[in-house]
PDB file of C-alpha atoms in Angstrom:
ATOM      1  CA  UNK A 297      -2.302  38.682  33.403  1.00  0.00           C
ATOM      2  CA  UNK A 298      -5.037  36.375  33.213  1.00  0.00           C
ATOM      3  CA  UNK A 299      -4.877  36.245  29.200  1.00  0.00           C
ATOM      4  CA  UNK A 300      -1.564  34.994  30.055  1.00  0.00           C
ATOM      5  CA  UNK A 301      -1.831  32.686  32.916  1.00  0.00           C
ATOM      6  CA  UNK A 302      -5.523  31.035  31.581  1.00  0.00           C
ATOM      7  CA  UNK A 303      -4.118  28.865  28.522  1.00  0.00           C
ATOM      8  CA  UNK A 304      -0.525  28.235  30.021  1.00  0.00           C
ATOM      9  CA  UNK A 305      -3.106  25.552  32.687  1.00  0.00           C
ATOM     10  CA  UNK A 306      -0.828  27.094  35.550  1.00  0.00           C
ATOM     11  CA  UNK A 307      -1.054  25.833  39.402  1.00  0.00           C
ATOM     12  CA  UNK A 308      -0.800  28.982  41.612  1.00  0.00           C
ATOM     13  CA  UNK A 309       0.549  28.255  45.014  1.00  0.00           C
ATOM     14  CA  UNK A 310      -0.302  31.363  47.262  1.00  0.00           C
ATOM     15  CA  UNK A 311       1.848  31.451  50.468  1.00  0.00           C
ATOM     16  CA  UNK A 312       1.254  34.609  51.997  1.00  0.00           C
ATOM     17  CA  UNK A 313      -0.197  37.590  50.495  1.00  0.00           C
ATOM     18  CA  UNK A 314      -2.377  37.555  46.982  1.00  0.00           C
ATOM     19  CA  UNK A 315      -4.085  40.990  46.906  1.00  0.00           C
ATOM     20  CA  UNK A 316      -5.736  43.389  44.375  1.00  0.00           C
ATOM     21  CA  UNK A 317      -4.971  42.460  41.042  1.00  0.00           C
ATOM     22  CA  UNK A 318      -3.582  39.009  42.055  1.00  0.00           C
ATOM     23  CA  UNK A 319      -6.784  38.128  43.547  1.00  0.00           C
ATOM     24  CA  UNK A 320      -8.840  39.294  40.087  1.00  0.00           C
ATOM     25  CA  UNK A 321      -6.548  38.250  37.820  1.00  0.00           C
ATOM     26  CA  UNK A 322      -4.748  35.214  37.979  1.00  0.00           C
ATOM     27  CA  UNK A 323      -6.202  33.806  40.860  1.00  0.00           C
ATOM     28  CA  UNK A 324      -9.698  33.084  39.155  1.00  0.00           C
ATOM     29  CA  UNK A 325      -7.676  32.180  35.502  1.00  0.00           C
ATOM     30  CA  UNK A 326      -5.069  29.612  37.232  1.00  0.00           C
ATOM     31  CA  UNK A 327      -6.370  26.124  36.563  1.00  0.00           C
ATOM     32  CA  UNK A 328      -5.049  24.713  39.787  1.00  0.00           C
ATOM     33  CA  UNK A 329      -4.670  26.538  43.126  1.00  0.00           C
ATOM     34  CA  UNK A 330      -3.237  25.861  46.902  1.00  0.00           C
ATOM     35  CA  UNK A 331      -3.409  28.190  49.455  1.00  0.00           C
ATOM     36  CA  UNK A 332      -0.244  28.037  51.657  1.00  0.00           C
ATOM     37  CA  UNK A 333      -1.080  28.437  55.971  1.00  0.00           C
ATOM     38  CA  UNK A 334      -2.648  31.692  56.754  1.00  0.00           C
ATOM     39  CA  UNK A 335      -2.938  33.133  52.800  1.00  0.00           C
ATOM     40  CA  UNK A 336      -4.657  36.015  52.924  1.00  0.00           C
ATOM     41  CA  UNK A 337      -6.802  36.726  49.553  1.00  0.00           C
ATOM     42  CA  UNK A 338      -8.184  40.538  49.169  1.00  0.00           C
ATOM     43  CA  UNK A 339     -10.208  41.666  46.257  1.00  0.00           C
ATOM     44  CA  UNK A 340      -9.737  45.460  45.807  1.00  0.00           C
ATOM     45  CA  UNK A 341     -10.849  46.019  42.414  1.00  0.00           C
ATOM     46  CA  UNK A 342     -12.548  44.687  39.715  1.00  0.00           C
ATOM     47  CA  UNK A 343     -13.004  46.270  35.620  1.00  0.00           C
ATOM     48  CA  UNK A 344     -16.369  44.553  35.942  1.00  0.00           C
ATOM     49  CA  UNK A 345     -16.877  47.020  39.017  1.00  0.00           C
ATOM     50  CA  UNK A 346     -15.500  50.118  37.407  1.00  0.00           C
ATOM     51  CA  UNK A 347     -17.848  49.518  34.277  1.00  0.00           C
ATOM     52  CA  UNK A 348     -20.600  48.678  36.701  1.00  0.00           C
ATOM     53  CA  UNK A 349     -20.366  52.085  38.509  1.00  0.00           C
ATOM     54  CA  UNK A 350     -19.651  54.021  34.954  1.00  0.00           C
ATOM     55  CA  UNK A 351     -23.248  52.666  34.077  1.00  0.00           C
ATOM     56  CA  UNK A 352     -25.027  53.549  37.832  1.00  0.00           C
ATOM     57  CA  UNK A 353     -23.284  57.353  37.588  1.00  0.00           C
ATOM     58  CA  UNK A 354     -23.224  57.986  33.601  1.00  0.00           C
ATOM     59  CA  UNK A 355     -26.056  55.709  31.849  1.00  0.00           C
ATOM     60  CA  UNK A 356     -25.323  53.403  29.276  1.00  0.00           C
ATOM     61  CA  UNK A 357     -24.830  55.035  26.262  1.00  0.00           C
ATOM     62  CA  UNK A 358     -21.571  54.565  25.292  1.00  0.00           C
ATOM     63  CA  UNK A 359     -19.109  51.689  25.343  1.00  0.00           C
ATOM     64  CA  UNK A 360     -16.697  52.990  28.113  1.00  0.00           C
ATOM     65  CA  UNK A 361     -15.115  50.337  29.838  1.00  0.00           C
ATOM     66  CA  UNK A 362     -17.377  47.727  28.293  1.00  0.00           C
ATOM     67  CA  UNK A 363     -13.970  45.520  27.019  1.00  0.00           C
ATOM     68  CA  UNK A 364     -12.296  45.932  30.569  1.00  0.00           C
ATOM     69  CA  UNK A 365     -15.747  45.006  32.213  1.00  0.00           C
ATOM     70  CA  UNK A 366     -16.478  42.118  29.633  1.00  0.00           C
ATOM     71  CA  UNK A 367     -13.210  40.458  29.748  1.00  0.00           C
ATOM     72  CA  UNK A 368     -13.495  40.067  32.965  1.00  0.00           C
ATOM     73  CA  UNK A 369     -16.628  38.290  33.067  1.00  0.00           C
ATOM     74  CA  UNK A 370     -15.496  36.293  30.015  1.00  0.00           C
ATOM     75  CA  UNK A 371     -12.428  35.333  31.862  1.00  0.00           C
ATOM     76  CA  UNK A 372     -14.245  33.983  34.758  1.00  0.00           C
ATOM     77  CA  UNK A 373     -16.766  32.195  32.606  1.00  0.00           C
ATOM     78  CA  UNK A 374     -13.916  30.844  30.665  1.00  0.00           C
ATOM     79  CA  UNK A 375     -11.935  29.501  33.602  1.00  0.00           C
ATOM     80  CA  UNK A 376     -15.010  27.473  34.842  1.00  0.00           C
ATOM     81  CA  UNK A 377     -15.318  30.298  37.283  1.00  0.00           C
ATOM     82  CA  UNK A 378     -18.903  32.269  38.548  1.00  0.00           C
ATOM     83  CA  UNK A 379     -18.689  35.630  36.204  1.00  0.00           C
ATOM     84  CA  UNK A 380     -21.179  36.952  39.293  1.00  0.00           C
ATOM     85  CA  UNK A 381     -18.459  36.902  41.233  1.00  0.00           C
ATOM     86  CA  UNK A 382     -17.466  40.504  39.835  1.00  0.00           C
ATOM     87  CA  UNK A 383     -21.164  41.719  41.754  1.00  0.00           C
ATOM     88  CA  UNK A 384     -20.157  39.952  44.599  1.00  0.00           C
ATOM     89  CA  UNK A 385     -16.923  42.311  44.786  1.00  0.00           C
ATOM     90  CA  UNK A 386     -19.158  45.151  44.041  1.00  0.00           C
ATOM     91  CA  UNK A 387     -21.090  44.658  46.765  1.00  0.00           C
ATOM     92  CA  UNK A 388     -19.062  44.190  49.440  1.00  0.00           C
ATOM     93  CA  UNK A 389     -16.764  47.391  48.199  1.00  0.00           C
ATOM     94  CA  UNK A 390     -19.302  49.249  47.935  1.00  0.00           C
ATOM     95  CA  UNK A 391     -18.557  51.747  45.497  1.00  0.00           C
ATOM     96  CA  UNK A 392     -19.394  55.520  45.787  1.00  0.00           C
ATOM     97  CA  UNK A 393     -20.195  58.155  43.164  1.00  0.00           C
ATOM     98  CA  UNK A 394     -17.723  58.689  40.530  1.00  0.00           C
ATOM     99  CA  UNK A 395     -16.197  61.482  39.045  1.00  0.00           C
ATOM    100  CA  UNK A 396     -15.384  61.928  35.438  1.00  0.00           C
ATOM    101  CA  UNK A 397     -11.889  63.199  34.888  1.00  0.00           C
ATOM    102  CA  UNK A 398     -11.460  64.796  31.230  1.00  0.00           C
ATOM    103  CA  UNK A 399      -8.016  62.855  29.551  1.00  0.00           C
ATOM    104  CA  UNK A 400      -9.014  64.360  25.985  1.00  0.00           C
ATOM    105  CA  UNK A 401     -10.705  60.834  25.197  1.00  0.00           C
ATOM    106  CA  UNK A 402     -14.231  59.583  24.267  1.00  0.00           C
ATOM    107  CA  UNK A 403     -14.375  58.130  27.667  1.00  0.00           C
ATOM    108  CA  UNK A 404     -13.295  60.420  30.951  1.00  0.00           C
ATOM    109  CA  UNK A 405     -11.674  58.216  33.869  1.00  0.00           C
ATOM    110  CA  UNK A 406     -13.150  57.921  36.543  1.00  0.00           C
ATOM    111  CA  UNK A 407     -12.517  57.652  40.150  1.00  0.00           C
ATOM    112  CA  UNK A 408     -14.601  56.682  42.920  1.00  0.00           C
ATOM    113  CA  UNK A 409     -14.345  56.229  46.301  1.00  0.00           C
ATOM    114  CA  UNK A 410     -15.314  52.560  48.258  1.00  0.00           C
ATOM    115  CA  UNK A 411     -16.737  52.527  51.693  1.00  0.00           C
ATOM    116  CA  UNK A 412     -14.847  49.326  52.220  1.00  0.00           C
ATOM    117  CA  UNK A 413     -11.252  49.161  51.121  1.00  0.00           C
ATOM    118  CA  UNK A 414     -10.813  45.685  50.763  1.00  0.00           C
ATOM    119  CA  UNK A 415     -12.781  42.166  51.048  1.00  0.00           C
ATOM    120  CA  UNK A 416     -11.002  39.341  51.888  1.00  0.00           C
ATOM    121  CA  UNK A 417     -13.487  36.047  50.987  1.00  0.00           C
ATOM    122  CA  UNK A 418     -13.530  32.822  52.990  1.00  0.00           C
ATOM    123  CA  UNK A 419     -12.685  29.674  51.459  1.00  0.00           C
ATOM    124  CA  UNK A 420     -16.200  29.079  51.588  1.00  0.00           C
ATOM    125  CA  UNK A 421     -16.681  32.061  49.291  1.00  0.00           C
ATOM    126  CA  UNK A 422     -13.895  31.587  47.320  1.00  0.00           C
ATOM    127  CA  UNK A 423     -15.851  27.849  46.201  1.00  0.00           C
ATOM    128  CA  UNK A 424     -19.450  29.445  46.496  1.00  0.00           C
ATOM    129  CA  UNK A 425     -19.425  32.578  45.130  1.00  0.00           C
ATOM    130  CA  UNK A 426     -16.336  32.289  42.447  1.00  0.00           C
ATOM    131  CA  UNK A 427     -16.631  28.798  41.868  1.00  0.00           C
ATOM    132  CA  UNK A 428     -12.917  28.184  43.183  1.00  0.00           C
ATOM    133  CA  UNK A 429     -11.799  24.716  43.242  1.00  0.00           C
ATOM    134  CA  UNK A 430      -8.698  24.842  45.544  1.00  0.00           C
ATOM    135  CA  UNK A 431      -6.607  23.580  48.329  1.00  0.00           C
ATOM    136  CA  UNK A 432      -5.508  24.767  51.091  1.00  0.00           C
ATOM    137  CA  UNK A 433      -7.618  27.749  53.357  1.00  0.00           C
ATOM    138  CA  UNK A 434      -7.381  31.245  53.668  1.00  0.00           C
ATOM    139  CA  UNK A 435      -6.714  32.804  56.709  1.00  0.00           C
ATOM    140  CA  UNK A 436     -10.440  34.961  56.048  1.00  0.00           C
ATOM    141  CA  UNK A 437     -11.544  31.789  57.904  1.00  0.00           C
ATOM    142  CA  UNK A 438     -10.071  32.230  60.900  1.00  0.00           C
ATOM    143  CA  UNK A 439     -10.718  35.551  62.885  1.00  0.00           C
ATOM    144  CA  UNK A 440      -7.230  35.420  64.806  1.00  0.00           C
ATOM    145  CA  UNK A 441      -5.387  34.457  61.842  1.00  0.00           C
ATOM    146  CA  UNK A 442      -6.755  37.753  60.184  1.00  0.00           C
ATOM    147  CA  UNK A 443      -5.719  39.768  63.774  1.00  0.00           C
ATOM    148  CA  UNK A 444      -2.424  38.731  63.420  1.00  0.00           C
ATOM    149  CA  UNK A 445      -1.829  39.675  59.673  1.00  0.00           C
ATOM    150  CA  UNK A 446      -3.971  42.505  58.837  1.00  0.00           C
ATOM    151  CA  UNK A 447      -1.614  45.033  60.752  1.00  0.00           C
ATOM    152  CA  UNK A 448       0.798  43.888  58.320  1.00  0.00           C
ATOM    153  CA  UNK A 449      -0.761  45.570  55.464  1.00  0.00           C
ATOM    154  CA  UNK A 450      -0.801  48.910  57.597  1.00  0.00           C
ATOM    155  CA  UNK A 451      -4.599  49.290  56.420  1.00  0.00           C
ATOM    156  CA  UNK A 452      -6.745  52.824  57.728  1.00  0.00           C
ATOM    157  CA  UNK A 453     -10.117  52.303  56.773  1.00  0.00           C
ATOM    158  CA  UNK A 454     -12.980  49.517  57.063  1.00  0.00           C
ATOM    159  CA  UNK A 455     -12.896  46.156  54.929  1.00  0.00           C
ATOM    160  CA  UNK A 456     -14.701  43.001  55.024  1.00  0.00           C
ATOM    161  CA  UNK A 457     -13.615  39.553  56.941  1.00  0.00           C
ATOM    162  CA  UNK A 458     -15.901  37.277  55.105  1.00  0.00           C
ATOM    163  CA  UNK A 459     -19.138  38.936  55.838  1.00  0.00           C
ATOM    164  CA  UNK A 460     -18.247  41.200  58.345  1.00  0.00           C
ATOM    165  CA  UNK A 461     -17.140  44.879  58.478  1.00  0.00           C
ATOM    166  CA  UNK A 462     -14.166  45.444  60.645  1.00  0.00           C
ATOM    167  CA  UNK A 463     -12.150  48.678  60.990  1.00  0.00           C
ATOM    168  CA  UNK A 464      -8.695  49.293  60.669  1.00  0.00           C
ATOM    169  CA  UNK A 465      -6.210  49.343  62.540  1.00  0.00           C
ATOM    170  CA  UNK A 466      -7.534  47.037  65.187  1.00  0.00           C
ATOM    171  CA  UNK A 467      -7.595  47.940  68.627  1.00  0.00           C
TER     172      UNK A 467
END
């Protein structure tokens, strides 16, 4: 998606939900973007992250998922964007140990387990950490914005609000 939406110079206008691959993809490759009231961004996964915990569970020496992992990073560096922004999903995830799954291939799959299903970034983030240039906020800014829509997404497990854990469903 974002080998497609990067050269096209496309404005993404996000009016309510841009999740998972939306928020790795073309979100970071769009060259113009406006956030819509209470948009709610949520990074779930990254290729950068999956190569990243093939390397902390398996080593290094081998190439699997290097081309998912690098295009990533190339993408963000090519769309002006911070390619550390992949770590930054990493971190707040917070991936657990993986477990190779035979398919017959050089390279197993792998699955792993986060402690934190989802991180949904600030605008603040989103500029900082990505390098973002947008308009528009997210509704990660505003703690009763994010009470009102999370239920929505009928979520069982803990994510991140910006920098903060919170568990799911609310209370």
């Amino acid at each position: 998606m974002a080998r497609v939406v990067a050269p096209r110079e496309l404005h993404l206008f996000i009016d309510d939900h841009c999740l998972s691959a939306c928020a790795s993809l073309p979100l970071p490759a769009a060259d113009t973007v406006t956030f819509g009231p209470d948009a709610v961004v949520g990074m779930h996964y990254s290729p950068a992250m999956t190569r990243r915990v093939y390397v902390r569970d398996f080593g290094t020496g081998d190439d699997c998922y290097v081309r998912s992992g690098d295009g990533e990073r190339q993408m963000l560096e090519a769309a002006g964007r911070r390619p550390s922004f992949a770590d930054e999903v990493y971190d707040r995830l917070q991936p657990g140990p993986a477990r190779a799954i035979d398919i017959g291939d050089v390279c197993p799959r792998i699955e792993y387990d986060l402690t934190h299903q989802w991180w949904f970034p600030t605008s603040t983030q989103l500029r900082d950490l990505m390098g973002l240039e947008f308009t528009g906020t997210v509704c990660a800014d505003d703690p009763a914005c994010m009470r009102r829509r999370l239920p929505n997404l009928r979520i069982e497990a803990t994510v991140v609000v910006g920098d903060e854990i919170w568990t799911l469903p609310l209370e």
